[in-house]
mmCIF file of C-alpha atoms in Angstrom:
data_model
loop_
_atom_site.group_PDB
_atom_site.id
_atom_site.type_symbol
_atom_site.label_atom_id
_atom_site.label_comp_id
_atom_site.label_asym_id
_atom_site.label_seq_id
_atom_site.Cartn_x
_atom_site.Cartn_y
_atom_site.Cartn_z
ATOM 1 C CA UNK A 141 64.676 14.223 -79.261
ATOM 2 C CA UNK A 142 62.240 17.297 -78.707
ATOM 3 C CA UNK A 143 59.343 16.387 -76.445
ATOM 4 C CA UNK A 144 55.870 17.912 -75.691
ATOM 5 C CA UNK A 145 54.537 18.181 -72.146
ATOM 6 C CA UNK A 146 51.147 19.046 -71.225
ATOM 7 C CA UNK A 147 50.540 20.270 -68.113
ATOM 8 C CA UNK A 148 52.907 21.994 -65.052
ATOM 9 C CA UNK A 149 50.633 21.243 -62.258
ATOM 10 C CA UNK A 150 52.900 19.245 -59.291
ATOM 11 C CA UNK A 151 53.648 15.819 -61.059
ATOM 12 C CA UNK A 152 54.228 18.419 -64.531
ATOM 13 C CA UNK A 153 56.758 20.313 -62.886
ATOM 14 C CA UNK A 154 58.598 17.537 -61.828
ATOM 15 C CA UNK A 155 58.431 15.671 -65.328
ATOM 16 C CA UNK A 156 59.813 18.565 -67.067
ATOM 17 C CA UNK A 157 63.322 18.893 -64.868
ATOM 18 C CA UNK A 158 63.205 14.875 -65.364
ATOM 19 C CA UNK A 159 62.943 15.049 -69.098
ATOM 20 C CA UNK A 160 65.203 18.808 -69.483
ATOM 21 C CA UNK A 161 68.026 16.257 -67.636
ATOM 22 C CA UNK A 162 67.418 13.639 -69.752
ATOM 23 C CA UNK A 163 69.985 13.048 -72.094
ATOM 24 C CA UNK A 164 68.243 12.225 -75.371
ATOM 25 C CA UNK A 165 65.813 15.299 -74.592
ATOM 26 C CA UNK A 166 67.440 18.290 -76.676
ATOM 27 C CA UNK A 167 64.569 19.802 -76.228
ATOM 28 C CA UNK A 168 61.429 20.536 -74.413
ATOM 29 C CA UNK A 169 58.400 22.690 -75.162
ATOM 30 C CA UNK A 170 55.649 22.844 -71.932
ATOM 31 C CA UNK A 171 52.281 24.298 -72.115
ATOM 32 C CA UNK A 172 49.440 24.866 -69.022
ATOM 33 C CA UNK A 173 45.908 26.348 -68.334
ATOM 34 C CA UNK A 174 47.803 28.520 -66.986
ATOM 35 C CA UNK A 175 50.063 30.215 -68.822
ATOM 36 C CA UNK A 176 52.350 32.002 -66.031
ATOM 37 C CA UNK A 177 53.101 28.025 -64.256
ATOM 38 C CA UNK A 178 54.002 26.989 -67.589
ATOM 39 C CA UNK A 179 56.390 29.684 -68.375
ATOM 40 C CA UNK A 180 57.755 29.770 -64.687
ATOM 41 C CA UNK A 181 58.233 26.296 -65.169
ATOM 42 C CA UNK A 182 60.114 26.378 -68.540
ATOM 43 C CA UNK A 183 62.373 28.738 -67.200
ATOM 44 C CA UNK A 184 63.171 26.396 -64.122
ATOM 45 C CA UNK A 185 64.381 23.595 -66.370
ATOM 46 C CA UNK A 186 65.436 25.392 -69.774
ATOM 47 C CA UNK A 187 62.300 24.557 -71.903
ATOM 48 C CA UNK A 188 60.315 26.662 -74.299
ATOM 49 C CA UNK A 189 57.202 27.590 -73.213
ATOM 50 C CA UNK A 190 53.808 27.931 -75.452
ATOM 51 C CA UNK A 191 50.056 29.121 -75.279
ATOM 52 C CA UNK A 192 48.374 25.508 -75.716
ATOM 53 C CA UNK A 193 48.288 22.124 -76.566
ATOM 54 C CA UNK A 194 47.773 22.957 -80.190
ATOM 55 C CA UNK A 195 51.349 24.370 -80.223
ATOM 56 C CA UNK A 196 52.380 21.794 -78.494
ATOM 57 C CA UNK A 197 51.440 19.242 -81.220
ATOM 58 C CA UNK A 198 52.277 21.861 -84.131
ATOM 59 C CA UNK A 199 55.721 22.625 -82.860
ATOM 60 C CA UNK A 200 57.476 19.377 -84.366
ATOM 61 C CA UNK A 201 57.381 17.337 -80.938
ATOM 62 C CA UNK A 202 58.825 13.316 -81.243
ATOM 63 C CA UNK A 203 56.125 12.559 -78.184
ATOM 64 C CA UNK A 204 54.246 14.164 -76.047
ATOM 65 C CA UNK A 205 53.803 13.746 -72.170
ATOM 66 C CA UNK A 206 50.479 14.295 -70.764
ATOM 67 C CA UNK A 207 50.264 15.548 -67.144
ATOM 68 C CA UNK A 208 47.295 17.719 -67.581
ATOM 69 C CA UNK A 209 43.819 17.823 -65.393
ATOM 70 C CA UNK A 210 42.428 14.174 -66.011
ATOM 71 C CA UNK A 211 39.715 15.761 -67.581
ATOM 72 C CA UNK A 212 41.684 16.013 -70.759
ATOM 73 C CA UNK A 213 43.693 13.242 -70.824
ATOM 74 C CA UNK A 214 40.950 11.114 -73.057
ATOM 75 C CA UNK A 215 41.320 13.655 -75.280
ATOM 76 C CA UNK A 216 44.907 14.334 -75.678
ATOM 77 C CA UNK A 217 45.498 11.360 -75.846
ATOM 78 C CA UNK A 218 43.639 10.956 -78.832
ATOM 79 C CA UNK A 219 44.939 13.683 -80.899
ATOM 80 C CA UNK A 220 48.384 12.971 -80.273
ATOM 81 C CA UNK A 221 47.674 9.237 -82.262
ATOM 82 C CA UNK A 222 46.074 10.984 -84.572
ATOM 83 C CA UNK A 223 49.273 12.487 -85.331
ATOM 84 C CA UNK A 224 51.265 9.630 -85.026
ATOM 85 C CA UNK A 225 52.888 10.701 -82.071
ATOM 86 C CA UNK A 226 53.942 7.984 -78.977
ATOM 87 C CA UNK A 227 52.067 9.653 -76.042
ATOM 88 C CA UNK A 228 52.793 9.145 -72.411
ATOM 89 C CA UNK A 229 49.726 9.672 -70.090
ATOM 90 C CA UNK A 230 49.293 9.862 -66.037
ATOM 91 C CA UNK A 231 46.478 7.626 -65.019
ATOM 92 C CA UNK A 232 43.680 7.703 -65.742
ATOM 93 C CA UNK A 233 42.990 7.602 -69.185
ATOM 94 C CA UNK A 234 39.474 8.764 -68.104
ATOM 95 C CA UNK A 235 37.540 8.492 -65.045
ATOM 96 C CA UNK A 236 34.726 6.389 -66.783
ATOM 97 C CA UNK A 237 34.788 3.157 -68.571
ATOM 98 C CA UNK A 238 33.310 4.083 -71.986
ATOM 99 C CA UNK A 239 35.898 7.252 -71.951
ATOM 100 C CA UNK A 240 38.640 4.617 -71.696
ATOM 101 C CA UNK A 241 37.878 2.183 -74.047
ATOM 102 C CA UNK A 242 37.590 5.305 -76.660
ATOM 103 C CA UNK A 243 40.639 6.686 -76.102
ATOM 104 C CA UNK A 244 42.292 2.993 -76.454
ATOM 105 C CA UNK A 245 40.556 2.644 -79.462
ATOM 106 C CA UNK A 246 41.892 5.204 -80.883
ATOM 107 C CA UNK A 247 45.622 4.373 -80.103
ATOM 108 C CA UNK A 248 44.580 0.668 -81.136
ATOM 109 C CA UNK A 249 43.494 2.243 -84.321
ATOM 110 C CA UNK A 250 46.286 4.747 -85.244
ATOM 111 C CA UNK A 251 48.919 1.912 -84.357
ATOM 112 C CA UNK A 252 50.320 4.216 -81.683
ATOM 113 C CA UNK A 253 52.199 4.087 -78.239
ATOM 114 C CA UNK A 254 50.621 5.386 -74.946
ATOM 115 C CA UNK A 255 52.187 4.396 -71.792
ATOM 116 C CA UNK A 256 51.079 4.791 -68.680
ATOM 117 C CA UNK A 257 51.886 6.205 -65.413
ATOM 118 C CA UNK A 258 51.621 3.936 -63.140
ATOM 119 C CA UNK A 259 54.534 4.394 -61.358
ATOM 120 C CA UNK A 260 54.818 1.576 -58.843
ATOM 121 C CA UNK A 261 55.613 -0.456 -61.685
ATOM 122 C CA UNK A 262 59.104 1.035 -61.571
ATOM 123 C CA UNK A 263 59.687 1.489 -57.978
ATOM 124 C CA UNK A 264 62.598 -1.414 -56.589
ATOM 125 C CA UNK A 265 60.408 -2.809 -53.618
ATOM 126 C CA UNK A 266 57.700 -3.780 -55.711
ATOM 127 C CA UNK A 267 60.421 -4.956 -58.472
ATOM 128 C CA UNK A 268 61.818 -7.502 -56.131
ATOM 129 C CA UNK A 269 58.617 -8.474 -55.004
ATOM 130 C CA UNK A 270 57.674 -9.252 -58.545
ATOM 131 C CA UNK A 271 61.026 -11.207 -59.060
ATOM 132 C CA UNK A 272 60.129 -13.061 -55.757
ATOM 133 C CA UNK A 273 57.167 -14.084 -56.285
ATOM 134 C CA UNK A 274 57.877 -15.121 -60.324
ATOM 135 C CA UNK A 275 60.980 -17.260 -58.730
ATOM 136 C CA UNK A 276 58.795 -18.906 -55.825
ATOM 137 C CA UNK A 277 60.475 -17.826 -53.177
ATOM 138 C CA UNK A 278 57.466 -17.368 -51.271
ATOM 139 C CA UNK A 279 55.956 -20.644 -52.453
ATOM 140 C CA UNK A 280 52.130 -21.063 -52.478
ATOM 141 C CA UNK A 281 50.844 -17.345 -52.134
ATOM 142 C CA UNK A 282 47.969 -17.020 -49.853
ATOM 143 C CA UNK A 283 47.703 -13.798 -48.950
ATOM 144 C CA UNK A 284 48.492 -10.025 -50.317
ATOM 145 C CA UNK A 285 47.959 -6.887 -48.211
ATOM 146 C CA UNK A 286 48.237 -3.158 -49.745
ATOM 147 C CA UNK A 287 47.887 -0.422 -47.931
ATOM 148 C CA UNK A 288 47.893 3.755 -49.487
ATOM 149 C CA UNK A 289 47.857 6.368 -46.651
ATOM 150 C CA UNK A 290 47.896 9.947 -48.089
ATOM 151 C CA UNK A 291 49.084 12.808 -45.141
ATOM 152 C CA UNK A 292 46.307 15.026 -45.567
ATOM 153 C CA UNK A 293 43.174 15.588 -47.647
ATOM 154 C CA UNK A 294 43.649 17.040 -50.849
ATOM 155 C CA UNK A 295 41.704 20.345 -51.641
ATOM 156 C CA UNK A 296 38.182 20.548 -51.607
ATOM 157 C CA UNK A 297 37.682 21.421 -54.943
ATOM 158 C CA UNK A 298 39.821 18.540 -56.476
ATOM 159 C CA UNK A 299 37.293 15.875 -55.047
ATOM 160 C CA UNK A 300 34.449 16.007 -57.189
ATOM 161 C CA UNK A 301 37.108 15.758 -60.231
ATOM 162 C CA UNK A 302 39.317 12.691 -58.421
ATOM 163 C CA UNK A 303 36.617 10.183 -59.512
ATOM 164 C CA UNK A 304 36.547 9.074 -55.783
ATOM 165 C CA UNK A 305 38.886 7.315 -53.574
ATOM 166 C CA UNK A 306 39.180 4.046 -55.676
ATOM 167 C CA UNK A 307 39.586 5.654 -59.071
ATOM 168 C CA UNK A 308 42.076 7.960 -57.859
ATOM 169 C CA UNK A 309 43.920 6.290 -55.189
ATOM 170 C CA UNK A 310 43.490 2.436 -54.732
ATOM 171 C CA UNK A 311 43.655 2.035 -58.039
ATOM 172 C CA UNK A 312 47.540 2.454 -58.479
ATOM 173 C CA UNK A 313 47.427 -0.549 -55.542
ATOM 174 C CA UNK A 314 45.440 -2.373 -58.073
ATOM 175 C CA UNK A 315 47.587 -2.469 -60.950
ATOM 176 C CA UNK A 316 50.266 -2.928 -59.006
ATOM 177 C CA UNK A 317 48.557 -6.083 -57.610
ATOM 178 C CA UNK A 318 48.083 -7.767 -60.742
ATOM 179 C CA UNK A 319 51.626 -6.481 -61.994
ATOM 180 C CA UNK A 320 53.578 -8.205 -58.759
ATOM 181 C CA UNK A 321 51.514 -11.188 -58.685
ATOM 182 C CA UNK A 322 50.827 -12.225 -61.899
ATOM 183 C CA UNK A 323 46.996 -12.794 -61.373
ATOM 184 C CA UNK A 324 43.505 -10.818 -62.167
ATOM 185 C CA UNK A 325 40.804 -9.778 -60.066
ATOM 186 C CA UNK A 326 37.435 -11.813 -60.019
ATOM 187 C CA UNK A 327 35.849 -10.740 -57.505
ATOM 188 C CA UNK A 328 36.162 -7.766 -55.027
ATOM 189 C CA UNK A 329 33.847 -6.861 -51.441
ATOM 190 C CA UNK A 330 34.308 -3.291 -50.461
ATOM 191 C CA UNK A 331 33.151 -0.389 -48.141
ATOM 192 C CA UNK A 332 34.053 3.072 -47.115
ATOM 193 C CA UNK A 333 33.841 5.557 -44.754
ATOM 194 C CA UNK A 334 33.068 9.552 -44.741
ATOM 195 C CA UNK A 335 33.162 9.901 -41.018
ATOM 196 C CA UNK A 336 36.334 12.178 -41.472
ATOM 197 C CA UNK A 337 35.847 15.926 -43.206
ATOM 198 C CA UNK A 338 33.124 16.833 -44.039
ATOM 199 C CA UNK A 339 33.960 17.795 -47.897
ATOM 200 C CA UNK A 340 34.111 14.031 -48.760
ATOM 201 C CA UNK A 341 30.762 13.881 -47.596
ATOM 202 C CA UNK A 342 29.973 16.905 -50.126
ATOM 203 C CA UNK A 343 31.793 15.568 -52.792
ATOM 204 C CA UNK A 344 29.709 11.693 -52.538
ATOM 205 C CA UNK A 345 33.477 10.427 -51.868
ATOM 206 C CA UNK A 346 34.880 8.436 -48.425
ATOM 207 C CA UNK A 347 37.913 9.695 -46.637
ATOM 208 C CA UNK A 348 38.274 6.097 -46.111
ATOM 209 C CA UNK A 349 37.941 2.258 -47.667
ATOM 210 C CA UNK A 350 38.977 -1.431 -47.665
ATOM 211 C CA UNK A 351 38.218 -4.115 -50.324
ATOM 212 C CA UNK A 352 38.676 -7.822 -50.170
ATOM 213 C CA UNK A 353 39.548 -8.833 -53.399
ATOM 214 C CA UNK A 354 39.508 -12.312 -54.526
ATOM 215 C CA UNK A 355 42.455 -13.747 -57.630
ATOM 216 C CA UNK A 356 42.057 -15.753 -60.287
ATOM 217 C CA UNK A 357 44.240 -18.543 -58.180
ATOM 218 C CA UNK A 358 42.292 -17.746 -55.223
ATOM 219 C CA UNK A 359 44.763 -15.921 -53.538
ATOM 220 C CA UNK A 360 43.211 -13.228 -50.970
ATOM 221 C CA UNK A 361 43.919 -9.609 -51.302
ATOM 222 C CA UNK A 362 42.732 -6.584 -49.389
ATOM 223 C CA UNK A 363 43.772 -3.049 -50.129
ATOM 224 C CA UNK A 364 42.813 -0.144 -48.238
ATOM 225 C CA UNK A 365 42.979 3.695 -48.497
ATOM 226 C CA UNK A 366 42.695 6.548 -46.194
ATOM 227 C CA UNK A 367 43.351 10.590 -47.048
ATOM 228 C CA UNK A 368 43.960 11.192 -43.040
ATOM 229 C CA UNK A 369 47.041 9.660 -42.223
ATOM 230 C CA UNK A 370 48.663 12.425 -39.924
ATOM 231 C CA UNK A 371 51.768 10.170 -39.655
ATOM 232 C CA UNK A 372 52.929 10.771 -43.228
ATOM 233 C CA UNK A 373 53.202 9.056 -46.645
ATOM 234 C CA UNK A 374 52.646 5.631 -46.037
ATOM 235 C CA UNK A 375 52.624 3.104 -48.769
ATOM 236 C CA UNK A 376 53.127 -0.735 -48.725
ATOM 237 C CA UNK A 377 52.697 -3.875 -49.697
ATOM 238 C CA UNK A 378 52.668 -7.313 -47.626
ATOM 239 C CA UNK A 379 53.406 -10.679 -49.579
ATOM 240 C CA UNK A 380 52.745 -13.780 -47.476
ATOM 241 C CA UNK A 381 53.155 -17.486 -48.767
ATOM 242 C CA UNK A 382 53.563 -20.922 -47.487
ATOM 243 C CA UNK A 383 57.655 -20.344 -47.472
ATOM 244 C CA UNK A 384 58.572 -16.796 -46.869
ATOM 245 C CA UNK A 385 56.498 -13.089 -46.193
ATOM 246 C CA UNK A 386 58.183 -10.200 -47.660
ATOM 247 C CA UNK A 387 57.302 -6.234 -47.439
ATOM 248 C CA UNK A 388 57.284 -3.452 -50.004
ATOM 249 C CA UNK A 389 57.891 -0.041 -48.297
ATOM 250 C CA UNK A 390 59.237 -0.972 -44.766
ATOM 251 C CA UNK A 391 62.417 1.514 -44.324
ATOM 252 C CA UNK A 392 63.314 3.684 -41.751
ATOM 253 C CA UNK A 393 60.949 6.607 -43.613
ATOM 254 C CA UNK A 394 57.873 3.999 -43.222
ATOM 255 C CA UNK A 395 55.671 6.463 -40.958
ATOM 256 C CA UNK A 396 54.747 3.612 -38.329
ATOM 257 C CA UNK A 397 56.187 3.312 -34.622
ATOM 258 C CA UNK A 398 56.139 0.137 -32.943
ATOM 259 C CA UNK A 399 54.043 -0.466 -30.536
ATOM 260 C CA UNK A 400 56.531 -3.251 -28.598
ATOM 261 C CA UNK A 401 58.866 -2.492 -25.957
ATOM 262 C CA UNK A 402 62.198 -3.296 -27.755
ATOM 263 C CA UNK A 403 60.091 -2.126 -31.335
ATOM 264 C CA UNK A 404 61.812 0.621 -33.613
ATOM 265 C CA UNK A 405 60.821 4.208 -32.613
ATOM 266 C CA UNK A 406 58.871 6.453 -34.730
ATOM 267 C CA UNK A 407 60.866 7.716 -38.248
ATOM 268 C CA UNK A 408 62.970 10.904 -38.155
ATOM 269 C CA UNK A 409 62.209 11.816 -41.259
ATOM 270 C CA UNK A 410 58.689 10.678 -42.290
ATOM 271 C CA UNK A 411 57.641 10.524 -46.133
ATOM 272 C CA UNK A 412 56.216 13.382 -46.418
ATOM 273 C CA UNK A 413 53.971 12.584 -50.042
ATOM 274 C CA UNK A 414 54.421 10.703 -53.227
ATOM 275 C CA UNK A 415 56.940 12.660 -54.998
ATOM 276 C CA UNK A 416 59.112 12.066 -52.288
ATOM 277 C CA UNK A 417 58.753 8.167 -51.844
ATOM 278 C CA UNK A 418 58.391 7.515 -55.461
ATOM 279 C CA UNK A 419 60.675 10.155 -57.158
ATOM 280 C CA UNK A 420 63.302 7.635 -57.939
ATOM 281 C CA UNK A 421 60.214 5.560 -59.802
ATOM 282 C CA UNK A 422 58.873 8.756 -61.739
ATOM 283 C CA UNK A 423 62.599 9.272 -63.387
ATOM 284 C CA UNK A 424 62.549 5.714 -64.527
ATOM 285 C CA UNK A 425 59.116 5.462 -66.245
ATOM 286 C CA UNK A 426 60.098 8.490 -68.216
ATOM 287 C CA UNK A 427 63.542 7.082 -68.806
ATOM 288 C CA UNK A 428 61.604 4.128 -69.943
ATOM 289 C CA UNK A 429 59.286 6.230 -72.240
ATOM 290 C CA UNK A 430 62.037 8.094 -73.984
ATOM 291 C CA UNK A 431 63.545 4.400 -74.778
ATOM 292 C CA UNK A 432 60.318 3.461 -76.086
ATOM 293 C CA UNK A 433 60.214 6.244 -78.511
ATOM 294 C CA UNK A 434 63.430 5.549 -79.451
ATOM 295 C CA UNK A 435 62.749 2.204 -80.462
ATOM 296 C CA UNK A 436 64.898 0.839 -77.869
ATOM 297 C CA UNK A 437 62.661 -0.593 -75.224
ATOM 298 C CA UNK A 438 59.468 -2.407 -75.756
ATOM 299 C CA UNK A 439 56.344 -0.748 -74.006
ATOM 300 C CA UNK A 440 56.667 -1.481 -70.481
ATOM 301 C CA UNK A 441 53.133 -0.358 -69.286
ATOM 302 C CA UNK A 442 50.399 -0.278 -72.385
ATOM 303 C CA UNK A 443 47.602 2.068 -72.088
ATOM 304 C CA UNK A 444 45.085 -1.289 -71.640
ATOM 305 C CA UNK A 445 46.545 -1.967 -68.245
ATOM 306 C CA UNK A 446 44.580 1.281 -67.192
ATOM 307 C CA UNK A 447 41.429 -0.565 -68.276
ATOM 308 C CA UNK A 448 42.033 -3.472 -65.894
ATOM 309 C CA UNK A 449 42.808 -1.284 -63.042
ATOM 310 C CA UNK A 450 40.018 0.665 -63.948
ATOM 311 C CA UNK A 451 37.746 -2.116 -63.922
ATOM 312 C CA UNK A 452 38.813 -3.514 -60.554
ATOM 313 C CA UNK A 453 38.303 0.271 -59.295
ATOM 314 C CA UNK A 454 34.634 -0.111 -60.719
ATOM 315 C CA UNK A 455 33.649 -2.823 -59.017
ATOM 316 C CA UNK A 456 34.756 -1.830 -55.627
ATOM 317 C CA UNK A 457 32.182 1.651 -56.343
ATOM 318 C CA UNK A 458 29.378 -0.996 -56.974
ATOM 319 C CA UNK A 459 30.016 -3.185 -54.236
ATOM 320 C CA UNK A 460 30.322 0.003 -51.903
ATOM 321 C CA UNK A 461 27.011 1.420 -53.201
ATOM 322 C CA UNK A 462 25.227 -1.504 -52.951
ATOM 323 C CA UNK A 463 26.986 -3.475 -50.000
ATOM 324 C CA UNK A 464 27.556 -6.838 -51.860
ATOM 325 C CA UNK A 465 30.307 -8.844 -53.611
ATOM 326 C CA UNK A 466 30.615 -7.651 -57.154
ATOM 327 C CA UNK A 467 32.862 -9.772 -59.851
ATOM 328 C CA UNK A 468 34.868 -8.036 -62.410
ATOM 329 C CA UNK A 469 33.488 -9.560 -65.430
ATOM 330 C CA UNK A 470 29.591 -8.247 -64.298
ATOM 331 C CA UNK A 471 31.281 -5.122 -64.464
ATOM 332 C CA UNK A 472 32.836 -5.368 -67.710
ATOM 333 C CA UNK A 473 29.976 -6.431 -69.691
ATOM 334 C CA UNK A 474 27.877 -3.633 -68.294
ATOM 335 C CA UNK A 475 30.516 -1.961 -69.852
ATOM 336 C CA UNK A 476 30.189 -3.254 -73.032
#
């Protein structure tokens, strides 16, 4: 199988010594804004390297792999079902609504395969939290608590590009809420803060947020965010029900120290970012992608399941902006 890959950045470089390992990949041909990353990268992993996505899609590819600036991703992923070609995208699709629904349109209309990165999807706490949940281990669920803490800020100059702290960051929390659970979003209550660096206050972004997010069954869900978390990487998931609570991302990485006399002691070795806490996730979604292509694995994460999480995302910038519940389906017919 020869596959295209678009884009070297952090998350590119690591997808092209996952896919060079692979073995169905006999080949792989990477391209980049910038051309010196790509061909440093290439020569890393054993890939070809070429001047742009054109070449990419001219030089005989069985998929491509999108890890390019978001910016492009709309895009790219409409040329490559134009030609036919099974495409695998990091989120998001686009950073608007109307953006997304084109691009899906035009994989609903070629007949084509896009799958999605979202990750979590593929990482083994949230796995067996799904299974737990689907066997009713928990009984009645009541209550859902998600939690992304980022290290550091990112640069200054990626903010105004991100799409904001619930587009770029809750939102993986978001899909992976309706993907454990089983349930939608109707209704969602959030805030933020931008009491931390200044450059979020630049950018119109918070350093900081929280939503209360209400499920189709009524079970309560809150999810928060923060890019200052000088303890490390710190992502999790809390599952309580009228049986049984359970935990996604409690180890002895988890960058928490108890407060409790006789509590565990802070981590030795802290996650440090997401590659690191998810890298075992990355490998399979790929793994998962190259089965797809093959015909050998039904589409595990469809393009659409961006929309949702998209749409949740949405409605948590309204209700910030204008400080009141918003449902869902208000935003999605304002969305046409």
């Amino acid at each position: 199988m020869r596959i295209g890959l678009i884009g070297t950045g952090r998350i590119g470089s690591f997808h092209a010594g996952v896919l060079a390992r692979h073995p169905e990949v006999d080949a792989l041909v990477v391209t980049d804004t910038d051309g010196g990353r790509a061909a440093g990268v290439a020569r890393h992993v054993g890939a070809s390297a070429v001047g742009s996505a054109a070449e990419v899609f001219g030089a005989g590819v069985d998929a491509v792999v999108i890890a390019s600036a978001t910016a492009s991703h709309a895009e790219l992923i409409g040329r490559a079902a134009r030609a036919g070609l099974p495409a695998f995208c990091e989120k998001p699709i686009a950073l608007d609504l109307p953006g997304t629904l084109g691009a899906l349109r035009e994989v609903d209309e070629a007949g084509s395969v896009l799958q999605l990165g979202f990750m979590r999807r593929f990482d083994a706490g949230y796995g067996a939290a799904r299974a737990a949940v689907r066997a009713g281990t928990l009984g009645r669920l009541h209550t859902v608590r998600a939690a992304t803490m980022d290290p550091a800020p990112p640069p200054a100059a990626y903010l105004p590009l991100s799409g904001g702290l619930f587009r770029d960051c809750l939102v993986h929390d978001f899909d992976v809420l309706r993907w454990v659970t089983g349930r939608e979003v109707t209704e969602v209550y959030a805030t933020g803060s931008d009491a931390g660096p200044a450059m979020f206050r630049a950018a119109g972004d918070v350093d900081t947020a929280a939503a209360l997010l209400t499920l189709d069954d009524g079970t309560l869900a809150t999810a928060t965010a923060t890019r200052c978390n000088g303890a490390g990487y710190d992502v999790r998931m809390e599952l309580a029900g009228e049986l049984d609570q359970i935990t996604v991302g409690l180890d002895d990485r988890t960058p928490v120290t108890s407060a409790e006399p006789l509590g565990p002691a802070a981590p030795a070795r802290p996650w440090p970012g997401f590659l690191e806490r998810f890298a075992p996730a990355y490998e399979a979604e790929l793994d998962a992608f190259v089965r797809v292509v093959r015909g050998d694995l039904p589409n595990p994460c469809d393009g659409r399941e961006a929309w949702y999480a998209l749409l949740v995302a949405e409605a948590c910038e309204v209700s910030r902006r204008e400080r009141r519940p918003v449902t869902v389906a208000e935003v999605a017919k304002a969305a046409g």
